[in-house]
Short mmCIF file of C-alpha atoms in Angstrom, two decimals:
data_model
loop_
_atom_site.label_atom_id
_atom_site.label_comp_id
_atom_site.label_asym_id
_atom_site.label_seq_id
_atom_site.Cartn_x
_atom_site.Cartn_y
_atom_site.Cartn_z
CA GLN A 12 1.20 -14.60 -13.29
CA LYS A 13 0.80 -12.01 -10.55
CA GLU A 14 -0.92 -13.09 -7.35
CA VAL A 15 -3.34 -10.17 -7.61
CA GLU A 16 -4.50 -8.64 -10.89
CA GLN A 17 -6.17 -5.28 -11.27
CA ASP A 18 -7.06 -3.27 -14.37
CA PRO A 19 -4.98 -0.05 -14.25
CA GLY A 20 -7.62 2.09 -15.97
CA PRO A 21 -8.02 4.97 -16.07
CA LEU A 22 -11.74 4.67 -15.53
CA SER A 23 -13.58 7.91 -16.30
CA VAL A 24 -17.21 8.32 -15.20
CA PRO A 25 -19.62 11.24 -14.81
CA GLU A 26 -20.55 12.49 -11.37
CA GLY A 27 -23.37 10.43 -9.85
CA ALA A 28 -22.48 7.23 -11.70
CA ILE A 29 -22.11 3.84 -10.05
CA VAL A 30 -18.51 2.70 -10.21
CA SER A 31 -17.38 -0.91 -10.21
CA LEU A 32 -13.75 -1.74 -9.44
CA ASN A 33 -12.48 -5.30 -9.52
CA CYS A 34 -9.56 -7.56 -8.68
CA THR A 35 -8.84 -11.19 -9.39
CA TYR A 36 -6.40 -13.32 -7.49
CA SER A 37 -4.74 -16.70 -7.81
CA ASN A 38 -3.97 -17.72 -4.22
CA SER A 39 -6.98 -19.54 -2.77
CA ALA A 40 -5.50 -19.16 0.72
CA PHE A 41 -6.33 -15.44 0.83
CA GLN A 42 -8.88 -14.83 3.58
CA TYR A 43 -8.72 -11.10 4.25
CA PHE A 44 -9.58 -8.58 1.55
CA MET A 45 -9.14 -4.84 1.62
CA TRP A 46 -9.67 -1.80 -0.55
CA TYR A 47 -7.41 1.22 -0.21
CA ARG A 48 -7.80 4.66 -1.73
CA GLN A 49 -4.69 6.58 -2.72
CA TYR A 50 -4.82 10.22 -3.69
CA SER A 51 -1.98 11.67 -5.74
CA ARG A 52 1.17 12.29 -3.67
CA LYS A 53 -0.40 10.62 -0.63
CA GLY A 54 -0.16 7.25 1.07
CA PRO A 55 -2.95 4.66 0.77
CA GLU A 56 -5.82 4.81 3.25
CA LEU A 57 -8.04 1.89 4.17
CA LEU A 58 -11.61 2.08 2.82
CA MET A 59 -13.10 -1.37 3.31
CA TYR A 60 -12.06 -4.58 5.06
CA THR A 61 -13.77 -7.93 4.49
CA TYR A 62 -13.06 -11.34 5.94
CA SER A 63 -13.79 -14.36 3.73
CA SER A 64 -16.77 -14.23 1.35
CA GLY A 65 -19.79 -11.97 1.30
CA ASN A 66 -20.75 -8.33 1.09
CA LYS A 67 -19.98 -5.35 3.29
CA GLU A 68 -21.52 -1.92 3.00
CA ASP A 69 -20.29 1.40 4.37
CA GLY A 70 -22.13 4.47 3.18
CA ARG A 71 -21.71 4.80 -0.58
CA PHE A 72 -19.19 1.94 -0.68
CA THR A 73 -19.93 -1.79 -1.00
CA ALA A 74 -17.27 -4.49 -1.03
CA GLN A 75 -18.00 -7.96 -2.40
CA VAL A 76 -15.88 -11.08 -2.19
CA ASP A 77 -16.51 -14.19 -4.28
CA LYS A 78 -13.92 -16.73 -3.17
CA SER A 79 -15.24 -19.42 -5.51
CA SER A 80 -14.34 -17.20 -8.48
CA LYS A 81 -11.33 -15.58 -6.77
CA TYR A 82 -12.86 -12.20 -7.55
CA ILE A 83 -13.44 -9.14 -5.41
CA SER A 84 -15.29 -5.91 -6.21
CA LEU A 85 -15.75 -2.43 -4.83
CA PHE A 86 -18.86 -0.49 -5.80
CA ILE A 87 -19.16 3.25 -5.33
CA ARG A 88 -22.65 4.71 -5.54
CA ASP A 89 -23.38 8.34 -6.39
CA SER A 90 -19.73 8.92 -7.28
CA GLN A 91 -18.28 12.35 -6.53
CA PRO A 92 -15.31 14.23 -8.02
CA SER A 93 -13.65 13.80 -4.61
CA ASP A 94 -13.65 10.04 -5.27
CA SER A 95 -11.10 10.60 -8.03
CA ALA A 96 -8.08 8.60 -6.88
CA THR A 97 -6.30 5.30 -7.38
CA TYR A 98 -8.03 2.34 -5.76
CA LEU A 99 -5.85 -0.53 -4.61
CA CYS A 100 -7.10 -3.92 -3.63
CA ALA A 101 -5.05 -5.85 -1.09
CA MET A 102 -5.33 -9.25 0.49
CA LYS A 103 -3.62 -11.56 2.92
CA VAL A 104 -3.65 -15.16 4.01
CA ASP A 105 -4.24 -14.60 7.71
CA SER A 106 -4.65 -11.64 10.02
CA SER A 107 -0.96 -11.08 10.67
CA TYR A 108 0.39 -12.07 7.29
CA LYS A 109 1.80 -9.51 4.88
CA LEU A 110 -0.49 -7.62 2.52
CA ILE A 111 -0.33 -8.33 -1.19
CA PHE A 112 -1.48 -5.35 -3.24
CA GLY A 113 -2.92 -5.09 -6.71
CA SER A 114 -1.44 -2.50 -9.03
CA GLY A 115 -4.36 -0.10 -8.59
CA THR A 116 -7.12 1.32 -10.80
CA ARG A 117 -7.12 5.05 -11.45
CA LEU A 118 -10.62 6.53 -11.22
CA LEU A 119 -11.64 9.92 -12.54
CA VAL A 120 -15.10 11.26 -11.71
CA ARG A 121 -16.02 14.13 -14.02
CA PRO A 122 -18.17 16.99 -12.60
CA GLU B 30 -3.76 12.16 16.51
CA ALA B 31 -0.65 12.82 14.41
CA GLY B 32 -0.17 10.54 11.44
CA VAL B 33 2.91 8.75 10.16
CA ALA B 34 5.64 11.24 9.34
CA GLN B 35 8.25 10.71 6.64
CA SER B 36 11.16 12.74 5.40
CA PRO B 37 12.38 13.84 3.02
CA ARG B 38 9.33 13.99 0.74
CA TYR B 39 11.43 14.06 -2.41
CA LYS B 40 14.98 13.02 -3.20
CA ILE B 41 16.98 12.99 -6.43
CA ILE B 42 20.32 11.19 -6.50
CA GLU B 43 22.67 9.74 -9.07
CA LYS B 44 23.14 6.01 -9.41
CA ARG B 45 25.73 4.52 -7.08
CA GLN B 46 25.06 7.22 -4.48
CA SER B 47 23.56 6.43 -1.10
CA VAL B 48 20.31 7.74 0.40
CA ALA B 49 18.42 7.42 3.66
CA PHE B 50 14.77 7.83 4.50
CA TRP B 51 13.28 8.48 7.92
CA CYS B 52 9.94 7.44 9.37
CA ASN B 53 8.22 8.40 12.62
CA PRO B 54 5.21 6.11 13.23
CA ILE B 55 2.02 6.91 15.11
CA SER B 56 2.73 7.03 18.83
CA GLY B 57 2.26 3.66 20.48
CA HIS B 58 2.27 1.64 17.26
CA ALA B 59 4.44 -1.41 17.75
CA THR B 60 4.52 -2.56 14.13
CA LEU B 61 6.27 -0.61 11.41
CA TYR B 62 6.43 -1.39 7.70
CA TRP B 63 8.47 -0.10 4.78
CA TYR B 64 6.98 -0.50 1.31
CA GLN B 65 8.33 0.23 -2.16
CA GLN B 66 5.79 1.50 -4.70
CA ILE B 67 7.08 1.67 -8.26
CA LEU B 68 5.08 3.88 -10.63
CA GLY B 69 1.98 2.06 -11.85
CA GLN B 70 2.31 -0.73 -9.27
CA GLY B 71 0.94 -1.45 -5.84
CA PRO B 72 3.07 -1.19 -2.72
CA LYS B 73 5.45 -4.08 -2.09
CA LEU B 74 6.50 -4.87 1.47
CA LEU B 75 10.24 -4.52 1.99
CA ILE B 76 10.52 -5.03 5.74
CA GLN B 77 8.28 -5.33 8.79
CA PHE B 78 9.37 -4.54 12.35
CA GLN B 79 7.67 -5.57 15.56
CA ASN B 80 9.05 -3.11 18.13
CA ASN B 81 12.75 -3.13 17.24
CA GLY B 82 12.88 -6.68 15.89
CA VAL B 83 12.57 -7.72 12.24
CA VAL B 84 9.51 -9.88 11.47
CA ASP B 85 9.80 -10.14 7.69
CA ASP B 86 12.55 -8.88 5.40
CA SER B 87 12.20 -11.55 2.73
CA GLN B 88 11.74 -8.99 -0.07
CA LEU B 89 14.44 -6.57 1.04
CA PRO B 90 17.44 -6.55 -1.38
CA LYS B 91 19.93 -6.96 1.40
CA ASP B 92 22.98 -6.37 -0.77
CA ARG B 93 22.01 -2.70 -1.05
CA PHE B 94 19.10 -1.99 1.29
CA SER B 95 19.23 -1.83 5.07
CA ALA B 96 16.76 -0.73 7.70
CA GLU B 97 16.77 -0.27 11.40
CA ARG B 98 14.33 0.68 14.12
CA LEU B 99 16.30 1.65 17.14
CA LYS B 100 14.40 1.82 20.43
CA GLY B 101 11.29 0.54 18.67
CA VAL B 102 10.09 3.96 17.53
CA ASP B 103 11.61 5.80 14.55
CA SER B 104 13.02 3.91 11.62
CA THR B 105 15.45 4.58 8.81
CA LEU B 106 15.72 2.84 5.45
CA LYS B 107 19.00 3.15 3.56
CA ILE B 108 19.99 2.34 0.00
CA GLN B 109 23.67 2.02 -0.80
CA PRO B 110 24.52 2.09 -3.67
CA ALA B 111 21.37 3.13 -5.51
CA LYS B 112 20.40 1.77 -8.91
CA LEU B 113 18.12 3.26 -11.55
CA GLU B 114 15.46 0.64 -10.78
CA ASP B 115 15.25 1.90 -7.18
CA SER B 116 13.30 4.93 -8.43
CA ALA B 117 10.01 4.63 -6.57
CA VAL B 118 7.95 5.98 -3.70
CA TYR B 119 9.02 4.56 -0.35
CA LEU B 120 6.07 4.32 2.00
CA CYS B 121 6.24 3.84 5.73
CA ALA B 122 3.22 2.47 7.58
CA SER B 123 2.51 1.63 11.20
CA SER B 124 -0.10 -0.33 13.11
CA PRO B 125 -0.84 -1.07 16.77
CA GLY B 126 0.23 -4.65 16.12
CA PRO B 127 0.39 -7.30 13.40
CA GLY B 128 -2.97 -7.74 11.70
CA TYR B 129 -4.33 -4.37 12.71
CA GLU B 130 -5.11 -1.59 10.22
CA GLN B 131 -2.00 -0.07 8.72
CA TYR B 132 -1.71 3.70 8.57
CA PHE B 133 0.49 5.01 5.78
CA GLY B 134 2.68 8.06 5.63
CA PRO B 135 2.83 10.31 2.55
CA GLY B 136 5.93 8.57 1.21
CA THR B 137 9.33 9.65 -0.06
CA ARG B 138 9.61 9.92 -3.83
CA LEU B 139 13.09 8.81 -4.92
CA THR B 140 14.44 9.49 -8.38
CA VAL B 141 17.74 7.86 -9.32
CA THR B 142 19.39 9.37 -12.42
#
């Protein structure tokens, strides 16, 4: 079993839709949770960063962490074609520990 | 601010050949990371440097992979000899220190035939 599981997609939605992306994990020691966006032929870029449980909002993006279920989510409101990319979740045990990435979900937002 | 630079962007080699990748991190970033991203998978950390010292190389296949960061700035990652399963994108990232946000370069796409 992988430490971090993520549905590879692709997930295809119409422009303006609310998108829900999810990851599950097995290591209860994970404390720091991140979402990265990776465009084709580019490196990942950090979107959201959450410590422990709870919600965090940044513009159209909301990150949720449910440590009791070992489940994290990223919601994208009013999705745009420019949101089309692969979304990677990542997590780590403590602030300086190495990142463990999920395999990524490919999102396509249709105009 | 200039981002993380990597070269070459693409490389095709035959198995058993050797190859080297170069990374120039963001100026002032003390921590440098090399990741391997196989198609359809997330990045996997190969090695982490703090200045010119190795912090974590537990997932680096040391029989064929080597990396160095002379003078604590640029870094090179070498594969010798390459295998078919080494086909992947090799990403370099840097951060001001351990635990800070990592900034990724565009990667080097390696194809081993």
